[in-house]
PDB file of C-alpha atoms in Angstrom:
ATOM      1  CA  UNK A   1      -0.030  -0.165  -0.051  1.00  0.00           C
ATOM      2  CA  UNK A   2       1.392   3.504  -0.784  1.00  0.00           C
ATOM      3  CA  UNK A   3       1.782   6.242   1.726  1.00  0.00           C
ATOM      4  CA  UNK A   4      -1.135   8.626   1.629  1.00  0.00           C
ATOM      5  CA  UNK A   5      -0.679  12.185   1.054  1.00  0.00           C
ATOM      6  CA  UNK A   6      -0.421  14.098   4.203  1.00  0.00           C
ATOM      7  CA  UNK A   7      -3.635  15.867   4.768  1.00  0.00           C
ATOM      8  CA  UNK A   8      -2.146  18.262   7.412  1.00  0.00           C
ATOM      9  CA  UNK A   9      -4.780  17.044   9.890  1.00  0.00           C
ATOM     10  CA  UNK A  10      -3.077  15.545  12.932  1.00  0.00           C
ATOM     11  CA  UNK A  11      -3.977  11.992  14.073  1.00  0.00           C
ATOM     12  CA  UNK A  12      -3.110  10.997  17.437  1.00  0.00           C
ATOM     13  CA  UNK A  13      -2.859   7.565  18.877  1.00  0.00           C
ATOM     14  CA  UNK A  14      -3.899   7.029  22.428  1.00  0.00           C
ATOM     15  CA  UNK A  15      -3.780   3.241  23.036  1.00  0.00           C
ATOM     16  CA  UNK A  16      -6.264   1.611  20.766  1.00  0.00           C
ATOM     17  CA  UNK A  17      -7.950   4.980  20.005  1.00  0.00           C
ATOM     18  CA  UNK A  18      -7.110   7.596  17.258  1.00  0.00           C
ATOM     19  CA  UNK A  19      -7.874  11.134  18.003  1.00  0.00           C
ATOM     20  CA  UNK A  20      -8.285  13.627  15.153  1.00  0.00           C
ATOM     21  CA  UNK A  21     -10.472  16.844  14.305  1.00  0.00           C
ATOM     22  CA  UNK A  22     -11.796  18.650  11.289  1.00  0.00           C
ATOM     23  CA  UNK A  23     -11.061  22.417  10.445  1.00  0.00           C
ATOM     24  CA  UNK A  24     -12.998  24.694   8.352  1.00  0.00           C
ATOM     25  CA  UNK A  25     -10.392  24.720   5.639  1.00  0.00           C
ATOM     26  CA  UNK A  26     -11.004  21.129   4.444  1.00  0.00           C
ATOM     27  CA  UNK A  27     -11.114  21.194   0.463  1.00  0.00           C
ATOM     28  CA  UNK A  28     -11.800  18.277  -1.595  1.00  0.00           C
ATOM     29  CA  UNK A  29      -8.114  17.185  -2.014  1.00  0.00           C
ATOM     30  CA  UNK A  30      -7.342  17.489   1.770  1.00  0.00           C
ATOM     31  CA  UNK A  31     -10.543  15.769   2.643  1.00  0.00           C
ATOM     32  CA  UNK A  32      -9.620  12.953   0.221  1.00  0.00           C
ATOM     33  CA  UNK A  33      -6.165  12.705   1.741  1.00  0.00           C
ATOM     34  CA  UNK A  34      -7.365  12.827   5.226  1.00  0.00           C
ATOM     35  CA  UNK A  35      -9.966   9.979   4.685  1.00  0.00           C
ATOM     36  CA  UNK A  36      -7.256   7.863   3.131  1.00  0.00           C
ATOM     37  CA  UNK A  37      -4.654   8.749   5.809  1.00  0.00           C
ATOM     38  CA  UNK A  38      -7.307   7.814   8.629  1.00  0.00           C
ATOM     39  CA  UNK A  39      -8.285   4.770   7.151  1.00  0.00           C
ATOM     40  CA  UNK A  40      -4.801   3.457   6.669  1.00  0.00           C
ATOM     41  CA  UNK A  41      -3.993   4.398  10.383  1.00  0.00           C
ATOM     42  CA  UNK A  42      -7.059   2.647  11.648  1.00  0.00           C
ATOM     43  CA  UNK A  43      -5.899  -0.810  10.010  1.00  0.00           C
ATOM     44  CA  UNK A  44      -2.021   0.088  10.849  1.00  0.00           C
ATOM     45  CA  UNK A  45      -2.585   0.810  14.365  1.00  0.00           C
ATOM     46  CA  UNK A  46      -5.505  -1.635  14.970  1.00  0.00           C
ATOM     47  CA  UNK A  47      -7.624   0.988  16.240  1.00  0.00           C
ATOM     48  CA  UNK A  48     -10.892   0.002  18.004  1.00  0.00           C
ATOM     49  CA  UNK A  49     -12.230   3.669  18.061  1.00  0.00           C
ATOM     50  CA  UNK A  50     -11.941   6.853  16.561  1.00  0.00           C
ATOM     51  CA  UNK A  51     -12.595  10.276  18.042  1.00  0.00           C
ATOM     52  CA  UNK A  52     -13.305  13.165  15.577  1.00  0.00           C
ATOM     53  CA  UNK A  53     -13.304  16.680  17.345  1.00  0.00           C
ATOM     54  CA  UNK A  54     -15.303  19.193  15.312  1.00  0.00           C
ATOM     55  CA  UNK A  55     -15.279  21.908  17.978  1.00  0.00           C
ATOM     56  CA  UNK A  56     -13.360  24.228  15.724  1.00  0.00           C
ATOM     57  CA  UNK A  57     -16.013  24.038  13.018  1.00  0.00           C
ATOM     58  CA  UNK A  58     -18.263  27.051  13.293  1.00  0.00           C
ATOM     59  CA  UNK A  59     -20.148  26.393  10.069  1.00  0.00           C
ATOM     60  CA  UNK A  60     -20.815  23.158   8.207  1.00  0.00           C
ATOM     61  CA  UNK A  61     -22.011  22.763   4.718  1.00  0.00           C
ATOM     62  CA  UNK A  62     -23.243  19.737   2.703  1.00  0.00           C
ATOM     63  CA  UNK A  63     -19.670  18.977   1.682  1.00  0.00           C
ATOM     64  CA  UNK A  64     -18.362  18.740   5.526  1.00  0.00           C
ATOM     65  CA  UNK A  65     -21.421  16.874   6.491  1.00  0.00           C
ATOM     66  CA  UNK A  66     -20.820  14.243   3.534  1.00  0.00           C
ATOM     67  CA  UNK A  67     -17.232  14.000   4.790  1.00  0.00           C
ATOM     68  CA  UNK A  68     -18.322  13.111   8.165  1.00  0.00           C
ATOM     69  CA  UNK A  69     -20.759  10.499   7.134  1.00  0.00           C
ATOM     70  CA  UNK A  70     -18.263   8.821   4.893  1.00  0.00           C
ATOM     71  CA  UNK A  71     -15.678   8.960   7.611  1.00  0.00           C
ATOM     72  CA  UNK A  72     -18.134   7.287   9.968  1.00  0.00           C
ATOM     73  CA  UNK A  73     -19.294   4.655   7.647  1.00  0.00           C
ATOM     74  CA  UNK A  74     -15.620   3.910   6.540  1.00  0.00           C
ATOM     75  CA  UNK A  75     -14.572   3.684  10.176  1.00  0.00           C
ATOM     76  CA  UNK A  76     -17.278   1.403  11.231  1.00  0.00           C
ATOM     77  CA  UNK A  77     -16.601  -0.940   8.174  1.00  0.00           C
ATOM     78  CA  UNK A  78     -13.115  -1.127   9.390  1.00  0.00           C
ATOM     79  CA  UNK A  79     -14.305  -2.354  12.700  1.00  0.00           C
ATOM     80  CA  UNK A  80     -13.784   0.827  14.603  1.00  0.00           C
ATOM     81  CA  UNK A  81     -16.228   2.852  16.687  1.00  0.00           C
ATOM     82  CA  UNK A  82     -16.450   6.581  15.649  1.00  0.00           C
ATOM     83  CA  UNK A  83     -17.450   9.305  17.921  1.00  0.00           C
ATOM     84  CA  UNK A  84     -18.094  12.905  16.730  1.00  0.00           C
ATOM     85  CA  UNK A  85     -17.338  15.198  19.517  1.00  0.00           C
ATOM     86  CA  UNK A  86     -17.721  18.949  20.059  1.00  0.00           C
ATOM     87  CA  UNK A  87     -20.527  20.006  17.892  1.00  0.00           C
ATOM     88  CA  UNK A  88     -21.724  23.523  18.229  1.00  0.00           C
ATOM     89  CA  UNK A  89     -25.425  24.239  18.410  1.00  0.00           C
ATOM     90  CA  UNK A  90     -25.073  26.190  15.050  1.00  0.00           C
ATOM     91  CA  UNK A  91     -23.631  23.260  13.334  1.00  0.00           C
ATOM     92  CA  UNK A  92     -26.315  20.779  14.704  1.00  0.00           C
ATOM     93  CA  UNK A  93     -28.987  23.285  13.422  1.00  0.00           C
ATOM     94  CA  UNK A  94     -27.475  23.531  10.008  1.00  0.00           C
ATOM     95  CA  UNK A  95     -27.261  19.723   9.723  1.00  0.00           C
ATOM     96  CA  UNK A  96     -30.804  19.430  10.665  1.00  0.00           C
ATOM     97  CA  UNK A  97     -31.866  22.211   8.108  1.00  0.00           C
ATOM     98  CA  UNK A  98     -29.783  20.362   5.426  1.00  0.00           C
ATOM     99  CA  UNK A  99     -31.715  17.208   6.328  1.00  0.00           C
ATOM    100  CA  UNK A 100     -28.659  15.480   7.349  1.00  0.00           C
ATOM    101  CA  UNK A 101     -28.972  13.657  10.599  1.00  0.00           C
ATOM    102  CA  UNK A 102     -25.596  11.825  10.370  1.00  0.00           C
ATOM    103  CA  UNK A 103     -27.425   8.466  10.930  1.00  0.00           C
ATOM    104  CA  UNK A 104     -25.293   5.930  12.740  1.00  0.00           C
ATOM    105  CA  UNK A 105     -22.812   8.526  13.838  1.00  0.00           C
ATOM    106  CA  UNK A 106     -22.570   8.597  17.796  1.00  0.00           C
ATOM    107  CA  UNK A 107     -21.840  12.173  19.066  1.00  0.00           C
ATOM    108  CA  UNK A 108     -20.445  13.535  22.417  1.00  0.00           C
ATOM    109  CA  UNK A 109     -20.537  17.058  23.774  1.00  0.00           C
ATOM    110  CA  UNK A 110     -16.797  17.333  24.149  1.00  0.00           C
ATOM    111  CA  UNK A 111     -13.736  15.188  23.653  1.00  0.00           C
ATOM    112  CA  UNK A 112     -13.462  13.966  27.085  1.00  0.00           C
ATOM    113  CA  UNK A 113     -17.086  12.486  26.982  1.00  0.00           C
ATOM    114  CA  UNK A 114     -16.164  11.100  23.507  1.00  0.00           C
ATOM    115  CA  UNK A 115     -13.097   9.310  24.966  1.00  0.00           C
ATOM    116  CA  UNK A 116     -15.307   7.979  27.892  1.00  0.00           C
ATOM    117  CA  UNK A 117     -17.808   6.555  25.366  1.00  0.00           C
ATOM    118  CA  UNK A 118     -14.781   4.758  23.693  1.00  0.00           C
ATOM    119  CA  UNK A 119     -13.983   3.132  27.130  1.00  0.00           C
ATOM    120  CA  UNK A 120     -11.286   5.623  28.308  1.00  0.00           C
ATOM    121  CA  UNK A 121     -11.548   6.725  31.960  1.00  0.00           C
ATOM    122  CA  UNK A 122      -9.971   9.328  33.944  1.00  0.00           C
ATOM    123  CA  UNK A 123      -8.472   8.142  37.229  1.00  0.00           C
ATOM    124  CA  UNK A 124     -10.840   9.064  40.029  1.00  0.00           C
ATOM    125  CA  UNK A 125      -9.653  12.320  41.482  1.00  0.00           C
ATOM    126  CA  UNK A 126      -6.485  12.230  39.450  1.00  0.00           C
ATOM    127  CA  UNK A 127      -6.533  16.172  39.082  1.00  0.00           C
ATOM    128  CA  UNK A 128      -8.058  16.814  42.558  1.00  0.00           C
ATOM    129  CA  UNK A 129      -5.752  14.319  44.238  1.00  0.00           C
ATOM    130  CA  UNK A 130      -2.662  16.226  42.624  1.00  0.00           C
ATOM    131  CA  UNK A 131      -3.920  19.626  43.690  1.00  0.00           C
ATOM    132  CA  UNK A 132      -4.588  18.242  47.203  1.00  0.00           C
ATOM    133  CA  UNK A 133      -1.057  16.769  47.454  1.00  0.00           C
ATOM    134  CA  UNK A 134       0.421  20.146  46.281  1.00  0.00           C
ATOM    135  CA  UNK A 135      -1.572  22.037  48.630  1.00  0.00           C
ATOM    136  CA  UNK A 136      -0.891  19.859  51.612  1.00  0.00           C
ATOM    137  CA  UNK A 137       1.362  21.147  54.331  1.00  0.00           C
ATOM    138  CA  UNK A 138       4.509  19.420  54.924  1.00  0.00           C
ATOM    139  CA  UNK A 139       4.467  17.339  58.119  1.00  0.00           C
TER     140      UNK A 139
END
């Protein structure tokens, strides 16, 4: 398999989950490169989940909605669960107005909730315990 063209969209691996995001500037060529790159990474990394953060998208059109649906479908066909996180209210309203409900796409309010849906858990009190230990007086 040849190396995909670099889309310029970062794809991070956290265990068996890939984390990525969509930006407003995604044109046809970059979208195709991103889709190819992500699907190859799913297979190469044996990912069981993909989190797509769209919190930076302020507006969505039918092109971006189609890319999201295609990514979700392709990801599921490769055996990974996909979560779209961080959808702004204006984006959700636009999708509904366009008649695009993103069937089969699981969503989360933010990336942290999306990671939890993919089986990732924060250690209970990890941040609080760290702050308490830092604030505790020396004995």
